[in-house]
Short mmCIF file of C-alpha atoms and ligand atoms in Angstrom, two decimals:
data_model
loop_
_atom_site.label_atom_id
_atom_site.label_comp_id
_atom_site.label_asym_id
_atom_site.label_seq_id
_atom_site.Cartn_x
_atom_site.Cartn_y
_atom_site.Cartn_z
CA UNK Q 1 -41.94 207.60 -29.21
CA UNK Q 2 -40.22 207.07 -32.81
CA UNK Q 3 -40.80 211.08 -33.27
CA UNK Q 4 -38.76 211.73 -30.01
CA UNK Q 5 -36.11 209.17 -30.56
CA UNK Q 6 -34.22 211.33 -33.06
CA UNK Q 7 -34.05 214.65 -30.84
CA UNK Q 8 -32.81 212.30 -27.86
CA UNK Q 9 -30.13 210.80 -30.12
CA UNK Q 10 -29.42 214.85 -31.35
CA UNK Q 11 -29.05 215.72 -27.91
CA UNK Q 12 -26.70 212.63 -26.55
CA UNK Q 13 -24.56 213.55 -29.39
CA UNK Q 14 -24.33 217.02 -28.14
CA UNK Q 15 -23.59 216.11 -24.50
CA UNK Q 16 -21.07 213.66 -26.21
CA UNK Q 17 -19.44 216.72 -27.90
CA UNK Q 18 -19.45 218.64 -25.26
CA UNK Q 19 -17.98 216.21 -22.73
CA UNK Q 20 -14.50 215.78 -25.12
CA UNK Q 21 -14.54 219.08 -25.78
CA UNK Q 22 -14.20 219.92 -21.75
CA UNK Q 23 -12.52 216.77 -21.75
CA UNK Q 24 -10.14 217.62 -24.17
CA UNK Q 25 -9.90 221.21 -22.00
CA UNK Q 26 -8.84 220.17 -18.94
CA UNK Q 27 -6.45 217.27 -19.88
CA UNK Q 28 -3.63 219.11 -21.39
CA UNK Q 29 -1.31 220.59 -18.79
CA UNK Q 30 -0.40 224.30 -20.16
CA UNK Q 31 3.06 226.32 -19.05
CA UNK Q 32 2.62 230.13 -17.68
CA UNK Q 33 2.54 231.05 -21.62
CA UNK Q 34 -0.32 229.24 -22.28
CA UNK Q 35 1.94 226.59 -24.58
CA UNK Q 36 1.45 222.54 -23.82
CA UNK Q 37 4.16 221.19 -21.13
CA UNK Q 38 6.31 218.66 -23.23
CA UNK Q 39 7.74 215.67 -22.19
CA UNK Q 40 11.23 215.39 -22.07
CA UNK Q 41 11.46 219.45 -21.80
CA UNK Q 42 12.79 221.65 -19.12
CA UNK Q 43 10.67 224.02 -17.41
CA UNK Q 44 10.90 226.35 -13.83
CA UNK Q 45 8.49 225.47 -11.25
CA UNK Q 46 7.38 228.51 -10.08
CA UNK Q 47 4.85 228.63 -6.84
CA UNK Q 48 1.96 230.38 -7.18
CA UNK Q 49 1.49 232.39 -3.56
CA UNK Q 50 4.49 232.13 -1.76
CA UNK Q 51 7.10 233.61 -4.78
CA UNK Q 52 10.18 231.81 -4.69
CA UNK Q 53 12.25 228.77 -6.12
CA UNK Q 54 12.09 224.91 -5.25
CA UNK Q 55 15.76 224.13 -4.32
CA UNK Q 56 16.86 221.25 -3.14
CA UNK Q 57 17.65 221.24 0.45
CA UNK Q 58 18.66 218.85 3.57
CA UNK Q 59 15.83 217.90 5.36
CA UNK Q 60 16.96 218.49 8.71
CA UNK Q 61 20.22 220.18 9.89
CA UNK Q 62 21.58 216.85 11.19
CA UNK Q 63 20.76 214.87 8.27
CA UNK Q 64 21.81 215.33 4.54
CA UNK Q 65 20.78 212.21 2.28
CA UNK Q 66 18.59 212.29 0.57
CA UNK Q 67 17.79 215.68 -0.48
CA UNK Q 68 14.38 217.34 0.16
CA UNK Q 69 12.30 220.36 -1.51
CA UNK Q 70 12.24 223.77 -0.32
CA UNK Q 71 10.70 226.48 -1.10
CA UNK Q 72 13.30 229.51 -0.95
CA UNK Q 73 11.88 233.24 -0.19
CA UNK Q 74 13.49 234.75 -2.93
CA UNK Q 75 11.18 236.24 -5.23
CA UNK Q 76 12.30 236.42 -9.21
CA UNK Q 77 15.42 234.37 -8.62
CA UNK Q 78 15.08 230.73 -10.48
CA UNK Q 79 15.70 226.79 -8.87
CA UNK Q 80 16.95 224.28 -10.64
CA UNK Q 81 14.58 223.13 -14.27
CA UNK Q 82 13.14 219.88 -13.50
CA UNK Q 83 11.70 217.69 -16.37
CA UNK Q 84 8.36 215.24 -16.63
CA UNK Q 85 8.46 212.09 -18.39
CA UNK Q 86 5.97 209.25 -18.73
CA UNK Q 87 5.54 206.93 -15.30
CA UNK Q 88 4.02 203.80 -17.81
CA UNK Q 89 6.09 203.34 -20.46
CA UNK Q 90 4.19 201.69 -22.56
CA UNK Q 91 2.32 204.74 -23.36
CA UNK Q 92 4.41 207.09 -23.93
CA UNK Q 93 3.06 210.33 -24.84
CA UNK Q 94 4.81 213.75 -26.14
CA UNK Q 95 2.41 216.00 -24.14
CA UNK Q 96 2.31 216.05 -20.45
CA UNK Q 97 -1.98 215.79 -19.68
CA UNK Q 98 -3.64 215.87 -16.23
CA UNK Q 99 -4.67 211.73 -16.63
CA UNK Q 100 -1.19 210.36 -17.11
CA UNK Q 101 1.61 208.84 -14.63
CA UNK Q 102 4.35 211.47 -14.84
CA UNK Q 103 8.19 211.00 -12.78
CA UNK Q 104 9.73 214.58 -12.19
CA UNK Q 105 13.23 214.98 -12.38
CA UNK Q 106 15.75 217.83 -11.76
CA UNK Q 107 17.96 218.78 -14.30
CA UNK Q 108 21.41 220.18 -13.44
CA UNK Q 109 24.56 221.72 -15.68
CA UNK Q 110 26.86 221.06 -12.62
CA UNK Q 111 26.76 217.89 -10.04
CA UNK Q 112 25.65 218.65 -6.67
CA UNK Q 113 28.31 219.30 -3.94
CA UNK Q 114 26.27 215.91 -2.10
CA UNK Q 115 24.32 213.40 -2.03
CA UNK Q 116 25.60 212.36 -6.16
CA UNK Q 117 24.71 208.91 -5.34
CA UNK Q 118 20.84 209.72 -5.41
CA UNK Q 119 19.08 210.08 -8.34
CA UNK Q 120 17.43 213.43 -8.75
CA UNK Q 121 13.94 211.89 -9.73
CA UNK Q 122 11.49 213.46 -6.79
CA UNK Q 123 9.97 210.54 -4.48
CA UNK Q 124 7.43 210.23 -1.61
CA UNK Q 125 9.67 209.26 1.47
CA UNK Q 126 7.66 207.23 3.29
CA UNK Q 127 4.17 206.01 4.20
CA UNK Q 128 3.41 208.36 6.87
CA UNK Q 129 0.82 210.40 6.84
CA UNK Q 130 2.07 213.50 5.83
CA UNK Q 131 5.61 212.34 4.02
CA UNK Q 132 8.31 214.48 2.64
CA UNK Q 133 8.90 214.55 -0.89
CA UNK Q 134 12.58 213.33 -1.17
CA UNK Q 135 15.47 213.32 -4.06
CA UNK Q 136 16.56 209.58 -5.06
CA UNK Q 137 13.25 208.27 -6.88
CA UNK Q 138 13.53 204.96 -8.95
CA UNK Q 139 11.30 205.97 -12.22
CA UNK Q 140 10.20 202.09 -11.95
CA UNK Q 141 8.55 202.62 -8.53
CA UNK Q 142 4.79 204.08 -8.99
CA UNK Q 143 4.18 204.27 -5.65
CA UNK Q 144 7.19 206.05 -5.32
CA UNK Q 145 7.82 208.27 -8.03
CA UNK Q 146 5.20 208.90 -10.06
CA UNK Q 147 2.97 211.63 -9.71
CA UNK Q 148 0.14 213.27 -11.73
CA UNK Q 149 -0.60 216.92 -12.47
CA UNK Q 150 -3.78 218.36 -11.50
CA UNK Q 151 -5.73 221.54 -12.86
CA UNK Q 152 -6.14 224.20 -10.15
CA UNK Q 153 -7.37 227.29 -12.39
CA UNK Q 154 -6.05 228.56 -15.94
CA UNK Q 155 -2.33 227.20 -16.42
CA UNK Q 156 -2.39 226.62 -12.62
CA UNK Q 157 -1.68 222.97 -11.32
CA UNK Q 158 -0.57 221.17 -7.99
CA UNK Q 159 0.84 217.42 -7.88
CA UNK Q 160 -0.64 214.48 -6.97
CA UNK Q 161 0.11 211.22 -5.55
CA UNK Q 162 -2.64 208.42 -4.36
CA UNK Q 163 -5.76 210.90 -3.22
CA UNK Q 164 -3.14 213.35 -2.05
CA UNK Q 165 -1.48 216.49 -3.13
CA UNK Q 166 1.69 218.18 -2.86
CA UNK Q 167 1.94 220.34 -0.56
CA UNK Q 168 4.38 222.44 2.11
CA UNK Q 169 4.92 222.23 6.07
CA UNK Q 170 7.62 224.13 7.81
CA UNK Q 171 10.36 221.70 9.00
CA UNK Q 172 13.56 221.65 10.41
CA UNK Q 173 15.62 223.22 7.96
CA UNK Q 174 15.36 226.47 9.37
CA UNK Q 175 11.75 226.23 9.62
CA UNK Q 176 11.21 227.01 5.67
CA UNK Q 177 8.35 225.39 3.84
CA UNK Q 178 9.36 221.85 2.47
CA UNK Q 179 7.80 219.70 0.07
CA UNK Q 180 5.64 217.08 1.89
CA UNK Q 181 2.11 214.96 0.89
CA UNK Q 182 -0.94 215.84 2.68
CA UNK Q 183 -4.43 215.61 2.62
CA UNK Q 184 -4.48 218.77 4.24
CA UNK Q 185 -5.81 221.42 0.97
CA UNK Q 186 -4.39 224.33 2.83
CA UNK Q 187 -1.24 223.25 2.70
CA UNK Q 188 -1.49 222.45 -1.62
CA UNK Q 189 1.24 224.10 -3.53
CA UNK Q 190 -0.23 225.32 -6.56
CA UNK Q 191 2.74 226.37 -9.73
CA UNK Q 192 2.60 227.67 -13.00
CA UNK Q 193 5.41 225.89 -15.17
CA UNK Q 194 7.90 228.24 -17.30
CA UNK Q 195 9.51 227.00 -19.93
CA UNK Q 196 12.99 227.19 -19.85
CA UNK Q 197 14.06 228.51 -23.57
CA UNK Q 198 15.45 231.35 -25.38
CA UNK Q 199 14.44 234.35 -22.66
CA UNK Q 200 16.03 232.20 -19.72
CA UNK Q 201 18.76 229.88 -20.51
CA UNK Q 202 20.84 229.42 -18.15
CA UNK Q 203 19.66 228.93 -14.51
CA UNK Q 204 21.22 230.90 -11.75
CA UNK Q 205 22.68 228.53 -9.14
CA UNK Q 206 20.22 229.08 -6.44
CA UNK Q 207 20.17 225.23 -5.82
CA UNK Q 208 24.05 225.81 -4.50
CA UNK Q 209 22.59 228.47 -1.80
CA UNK Q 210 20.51 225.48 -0.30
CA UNK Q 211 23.72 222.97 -0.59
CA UNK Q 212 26.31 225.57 0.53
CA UNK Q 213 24.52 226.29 3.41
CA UNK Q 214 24.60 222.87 4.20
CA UNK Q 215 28.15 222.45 3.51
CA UNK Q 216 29.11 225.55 5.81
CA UNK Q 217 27.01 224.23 8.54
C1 NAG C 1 11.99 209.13 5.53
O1 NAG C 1 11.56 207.80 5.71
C2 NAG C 1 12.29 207.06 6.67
C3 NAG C 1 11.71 205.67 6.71
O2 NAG C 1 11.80 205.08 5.46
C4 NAG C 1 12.20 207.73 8.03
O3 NAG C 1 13.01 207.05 8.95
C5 NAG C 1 12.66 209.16 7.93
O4 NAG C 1 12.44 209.83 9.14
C6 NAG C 1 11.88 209.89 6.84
N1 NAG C 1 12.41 211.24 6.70
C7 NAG C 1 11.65 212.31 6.75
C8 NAG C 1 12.34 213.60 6.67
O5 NAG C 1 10.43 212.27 6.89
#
């Protein structure tokens, strides 16, 4: 038994290694470039199947406020940047990792023709079962607004919230995919993140197509 104890101890400390190595793997979210997703940067979301921008949107053609997510059909144009920070304060941390509280916010050069009085912090509506994801979070609120970042395949993710993912449902906003919470994998949205920087700097002003509309309706 003393003659064994030292190869068991050898091989815990290999497990050990191994685990924080894989550990270590998985935890750091990575853009579309491979680099580490930084808190307090601005990146593109950019869905993985169905090519096209997140732009904020009514959620129905009678109502405007607040704002939900949808997922335009227009392949290589860009939505609006959004930016993560840290849910729990107390922790901050520089690098956004798939085991941490994040709030998701979009960023904007110009003001929004509507709803200015929101905040643009994303936020789970409601506790129904399959609830849209809505503009106007309160960063203060976890059940609200903060959300985690799972791995879904090399520099792929989806959001999380509770035991549920982010995912998309056709509504009424001219029946195009918007942002909801579901348990339902079929509907996950799975994104790469792209960084905005020195090849894209300034964003195109899709997000006014979805607001216009509104406006001309
Ligand atoms: C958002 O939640 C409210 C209840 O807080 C509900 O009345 C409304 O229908 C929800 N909107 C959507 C689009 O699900």
């Amino acid at each position: 038994m003393s003659s064994l104890f030292p190869l068991v101890s050898f091989h815990i400390t290999l497990l050990l290694a191994a685990f924080v190595c894989i550990q270590g793997q998985q935890t750091t979210v990575k853009d579309v470039d491979g680099n580490p997703v930084l808190i307090g940067k601005q990146y593109f979301i950019q869905p993985v199947s169905a090519g096209g921008p997140l732009v904020p949107t009514p959620l129905s053609i009678s109502s405007f406020c607040p704002l939900g997510i949808t997922l335009i059909p227009l392949p290589f144009v860009w939505g609006p940047p959004v930016t993560f920070a840290n849910g729990w304060s107390a922790s901050p941390k520089t690098i956004v990792d798939t085991s941490s509280d994040i709030t998701i916010e979009f960023k904007s050069n110009t003001a929004w023709p509507v709803c200015n009085e929101f905040s643009k912090f994303w936020k789970v509506n409601d506790s129904s079962s399959e609830p849209a994801i809505v503009i106007g979070g309160r960063p203060s609120r976890p059940e609200e607004s903060w959300f985690r970042i799972r791995s879904a395949g090399v520099n792929i993710y989806e959001f999380s919230s509770s035991a549920k993912s982010i995912g998309t449902a056709p509504r009424s906003w001219f029946g195009l995919p918007q942002l909801i919470l579901t348990n339902d994998n079929a509907k996950t949205l799975f994104v790469t993140f792209k960084k905005l920087g020195d090849a894209i700097t300034s964003t195109p002003r899709i997000e006014k197509l979805g607001l216009r509309t509104l406006a001309v309706n």
